[in-house]
C-alpha positions as YAML, in Angstrom:
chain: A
units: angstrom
residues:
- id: 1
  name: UNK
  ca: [0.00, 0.00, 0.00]
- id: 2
  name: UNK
  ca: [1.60, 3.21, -1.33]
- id: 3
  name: UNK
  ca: [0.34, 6.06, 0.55]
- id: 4
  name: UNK
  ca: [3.05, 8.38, -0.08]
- id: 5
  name: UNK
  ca: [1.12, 10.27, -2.62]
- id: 6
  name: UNK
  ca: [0.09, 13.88, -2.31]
- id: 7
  name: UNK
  ca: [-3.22, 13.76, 0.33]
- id: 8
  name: UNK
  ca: [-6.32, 14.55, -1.62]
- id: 9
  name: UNK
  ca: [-8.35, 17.56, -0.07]
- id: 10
  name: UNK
  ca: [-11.27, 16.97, 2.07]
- id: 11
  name: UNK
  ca: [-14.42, 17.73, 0.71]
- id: 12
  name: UNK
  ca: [-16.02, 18.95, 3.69]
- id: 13
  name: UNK
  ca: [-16.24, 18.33, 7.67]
- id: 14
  name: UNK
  ca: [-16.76, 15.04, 7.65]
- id: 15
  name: UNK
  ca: [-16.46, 13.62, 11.43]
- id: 16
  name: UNK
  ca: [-14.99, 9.89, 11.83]
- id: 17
  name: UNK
  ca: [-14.61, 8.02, 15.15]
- id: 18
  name: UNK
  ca: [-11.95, 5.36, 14.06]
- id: 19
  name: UNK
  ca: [-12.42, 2.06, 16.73]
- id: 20
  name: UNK
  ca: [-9.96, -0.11, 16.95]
- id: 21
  name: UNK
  ca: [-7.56, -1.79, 19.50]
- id: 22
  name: UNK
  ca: [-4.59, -2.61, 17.40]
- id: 23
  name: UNK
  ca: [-1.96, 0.55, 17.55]
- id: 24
  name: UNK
  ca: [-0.60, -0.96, 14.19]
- id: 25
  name: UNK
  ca: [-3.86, -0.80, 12.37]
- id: 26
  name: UNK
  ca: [-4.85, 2.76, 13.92]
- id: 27
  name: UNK
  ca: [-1.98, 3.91, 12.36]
- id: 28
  name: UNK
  ca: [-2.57, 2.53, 9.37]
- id: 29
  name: UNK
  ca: [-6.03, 3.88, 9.35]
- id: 30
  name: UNK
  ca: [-5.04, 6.98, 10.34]
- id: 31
  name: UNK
  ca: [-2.49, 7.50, 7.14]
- id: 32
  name: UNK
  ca: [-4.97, 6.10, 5.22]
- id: 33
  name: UNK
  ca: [-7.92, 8.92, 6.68]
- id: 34
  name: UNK
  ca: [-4.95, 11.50, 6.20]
- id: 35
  name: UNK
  ca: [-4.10, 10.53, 2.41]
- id: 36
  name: UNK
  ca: [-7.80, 10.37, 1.58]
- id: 37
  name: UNK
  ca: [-8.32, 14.31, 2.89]
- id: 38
  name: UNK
  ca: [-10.15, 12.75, 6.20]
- id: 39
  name: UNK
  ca: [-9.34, 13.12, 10.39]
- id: 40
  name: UNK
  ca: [-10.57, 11.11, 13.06]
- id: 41
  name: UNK
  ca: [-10.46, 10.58, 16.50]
- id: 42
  name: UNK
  ca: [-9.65, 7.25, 17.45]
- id: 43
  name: UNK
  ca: [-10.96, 5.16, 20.40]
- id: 44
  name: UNK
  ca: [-9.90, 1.28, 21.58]
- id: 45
  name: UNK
  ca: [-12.94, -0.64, 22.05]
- id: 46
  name: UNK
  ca: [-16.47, -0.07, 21.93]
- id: 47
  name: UNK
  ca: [-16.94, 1.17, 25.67]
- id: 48
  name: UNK
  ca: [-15.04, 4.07, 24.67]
- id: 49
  name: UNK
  ca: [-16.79, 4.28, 21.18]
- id: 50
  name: UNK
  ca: [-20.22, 4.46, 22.71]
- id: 51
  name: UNK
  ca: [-18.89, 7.32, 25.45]
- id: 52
  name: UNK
  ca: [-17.07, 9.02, 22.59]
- id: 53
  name: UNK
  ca: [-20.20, 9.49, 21.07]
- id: 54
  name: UNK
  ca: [-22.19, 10.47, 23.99]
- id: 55
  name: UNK
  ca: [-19.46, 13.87, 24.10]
- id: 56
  name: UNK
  ca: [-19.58, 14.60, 20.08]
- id: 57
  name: UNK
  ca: [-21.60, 13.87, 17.08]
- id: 58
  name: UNK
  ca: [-20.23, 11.34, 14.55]
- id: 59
  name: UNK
  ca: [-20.79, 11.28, 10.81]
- id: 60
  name: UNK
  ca: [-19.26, 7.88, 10.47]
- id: 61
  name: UNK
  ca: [-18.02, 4.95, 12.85]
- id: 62
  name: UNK
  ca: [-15.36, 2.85, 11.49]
- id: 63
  name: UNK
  ca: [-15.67, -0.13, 13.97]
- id: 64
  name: UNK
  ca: [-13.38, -2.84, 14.52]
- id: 65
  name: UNK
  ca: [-14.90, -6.23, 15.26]
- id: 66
  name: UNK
  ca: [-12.65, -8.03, 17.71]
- id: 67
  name: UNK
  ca: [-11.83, -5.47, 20.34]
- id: 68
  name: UNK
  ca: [-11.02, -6.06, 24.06]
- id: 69
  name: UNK
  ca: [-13.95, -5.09, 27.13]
- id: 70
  name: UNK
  ca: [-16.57, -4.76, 24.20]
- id: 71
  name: UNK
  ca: [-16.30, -5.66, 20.59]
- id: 72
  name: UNK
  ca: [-17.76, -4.10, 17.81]
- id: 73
  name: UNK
  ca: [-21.07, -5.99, 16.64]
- id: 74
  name: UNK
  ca: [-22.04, -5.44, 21.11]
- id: 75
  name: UNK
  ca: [-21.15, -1.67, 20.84]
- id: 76
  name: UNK
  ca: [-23.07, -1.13, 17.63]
- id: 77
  name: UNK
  ca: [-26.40, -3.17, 18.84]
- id: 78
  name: UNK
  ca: [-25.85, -0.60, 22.42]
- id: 79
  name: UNK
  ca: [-25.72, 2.40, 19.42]
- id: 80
  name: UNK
  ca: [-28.71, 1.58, 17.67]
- id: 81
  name: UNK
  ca: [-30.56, 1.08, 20.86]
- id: 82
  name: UNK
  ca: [-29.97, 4.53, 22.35]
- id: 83
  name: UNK
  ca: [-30.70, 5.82, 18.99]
- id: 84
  name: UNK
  ca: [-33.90, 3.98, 18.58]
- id: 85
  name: UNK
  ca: [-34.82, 4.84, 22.77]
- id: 86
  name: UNK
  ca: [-33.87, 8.41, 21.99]
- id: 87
  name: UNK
  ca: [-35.39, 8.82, 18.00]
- id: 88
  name: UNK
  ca: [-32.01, 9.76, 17.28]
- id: 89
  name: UNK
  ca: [-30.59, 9.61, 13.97]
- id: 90
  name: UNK
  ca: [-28.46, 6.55, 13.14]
- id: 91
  name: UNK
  ca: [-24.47, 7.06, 12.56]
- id: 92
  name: UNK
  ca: [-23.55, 5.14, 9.68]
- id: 93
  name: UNK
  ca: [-21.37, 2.65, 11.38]
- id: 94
  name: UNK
  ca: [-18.94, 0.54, 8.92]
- id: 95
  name: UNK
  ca: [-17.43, -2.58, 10.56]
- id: 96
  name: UNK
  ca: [-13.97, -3.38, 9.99]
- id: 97
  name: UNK
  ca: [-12.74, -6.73, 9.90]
- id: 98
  name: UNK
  ca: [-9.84, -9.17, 8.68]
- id: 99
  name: UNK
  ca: [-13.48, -11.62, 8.68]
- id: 100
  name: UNK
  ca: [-14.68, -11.24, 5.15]
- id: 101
  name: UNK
  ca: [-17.26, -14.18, 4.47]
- id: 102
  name: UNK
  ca: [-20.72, -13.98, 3.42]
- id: 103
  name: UNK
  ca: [-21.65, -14.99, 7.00]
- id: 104
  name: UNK
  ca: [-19.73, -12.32, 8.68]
- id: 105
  name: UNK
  ca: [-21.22, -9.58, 6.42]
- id: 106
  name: UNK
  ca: [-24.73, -10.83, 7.37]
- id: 107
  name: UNK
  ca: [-23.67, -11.08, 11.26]
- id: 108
  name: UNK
  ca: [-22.50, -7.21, 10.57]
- id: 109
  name: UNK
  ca: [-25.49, -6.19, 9.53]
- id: 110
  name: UNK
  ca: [-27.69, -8.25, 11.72]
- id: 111
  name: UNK
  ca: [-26.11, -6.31, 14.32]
- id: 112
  name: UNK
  ca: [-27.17, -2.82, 12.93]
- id: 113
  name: UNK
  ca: [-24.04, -2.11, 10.93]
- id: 114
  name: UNK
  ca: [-24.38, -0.05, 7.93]
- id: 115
  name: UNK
  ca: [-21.71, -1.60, 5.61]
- id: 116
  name: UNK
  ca: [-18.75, -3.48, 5.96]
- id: 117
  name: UNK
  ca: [-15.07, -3.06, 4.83]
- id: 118
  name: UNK
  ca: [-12.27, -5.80, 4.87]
- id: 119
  name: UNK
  ca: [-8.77, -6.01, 6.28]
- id: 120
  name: UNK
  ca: [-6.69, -5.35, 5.18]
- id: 121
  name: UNK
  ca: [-8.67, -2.03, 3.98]
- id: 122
  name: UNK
  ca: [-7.99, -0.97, 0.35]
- id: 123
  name: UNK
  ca: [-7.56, 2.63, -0.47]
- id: 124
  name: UNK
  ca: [-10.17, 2.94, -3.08]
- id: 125
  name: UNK
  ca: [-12.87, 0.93, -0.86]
- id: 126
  name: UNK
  ca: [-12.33, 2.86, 1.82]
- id: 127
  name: UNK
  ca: [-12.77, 6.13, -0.19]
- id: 128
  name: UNK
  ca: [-15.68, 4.82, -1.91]
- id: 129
  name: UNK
  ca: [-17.19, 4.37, 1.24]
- id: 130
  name: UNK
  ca: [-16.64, 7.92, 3.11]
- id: 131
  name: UNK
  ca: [-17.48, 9.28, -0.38]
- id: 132
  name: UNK
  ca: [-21.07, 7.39, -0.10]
- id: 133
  name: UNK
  ca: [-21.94, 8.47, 3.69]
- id: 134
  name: UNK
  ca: [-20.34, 11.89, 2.73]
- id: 135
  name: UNK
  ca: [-22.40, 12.42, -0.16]
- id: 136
  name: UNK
  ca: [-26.07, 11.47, 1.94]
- id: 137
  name: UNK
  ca: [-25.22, 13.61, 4.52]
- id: 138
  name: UNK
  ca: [-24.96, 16.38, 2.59]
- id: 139
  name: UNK
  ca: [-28.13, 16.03, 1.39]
- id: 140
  name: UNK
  ca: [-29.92, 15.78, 4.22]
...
């Protein structure tokens, strides 16, 4: 993965909560956000991702599955439940995973995730993705 390029700009404020336990892959992510015009603010498991988004509004949650004191697919069903208790709006939360069957796409979902990218996470995936969620936000 060449990343070395020139970043492309962002194309507008576009708020990412990156969760994930690994330091190697936050990193990774994080260049990846950074080439791609995009910041985030990162979190290690879903305890912290659901208190992270009790302080700030999200756009996006890139959620790891397999993370210590609560995984992803547990944090995500606790998400859509305040959301649904409170009539919030949902966050469109995209799991993350080295998983990449048929099965685990369907468990993904099942649990209230709203897509699902594979690790490890190609560039133009990735940026196909934030484009999507970008692009219905703004036309909300």
């Amino acid at each position: 993965m060449d990343i070395s390029v020139k970043p492309e700009p962002s194309l507008s404020r576009f708020s990412i909560l990156l969760a994930e336990d690994n330091p190697v892959n936050q990193k990774v992510a994080m260049r990846v956000l950074k080439h791609l015009g995009y910041e985030a603010d990162i979190v290690g498991n879903g305890q912290e991702a659901i208190a992270a988004i009790a302080d700030k509004t999200y756009d996006l949650i890139l959620m790891d599955i397999q993370m210590p004191e609560m995984d992803g697919l547990q944090a995500t069903k606790h998400i859509r439940d305040r959301e649904n208790a409170s009539q919030l709006p949902p966050i469109a939360i995209v799991a993350m995973t080295a998983n990449a069957t048929d099965d685990d796409q369907n468990i993904c979902r099942d649990a209230g995730m709203s897509d699902y990218i594979s690790k490890p996470i190609q560039i133009d995936k990735l940026k196909n993705i934030l484009q999507r969620y970008e692009s219905l936000k703004n036309k909300k």
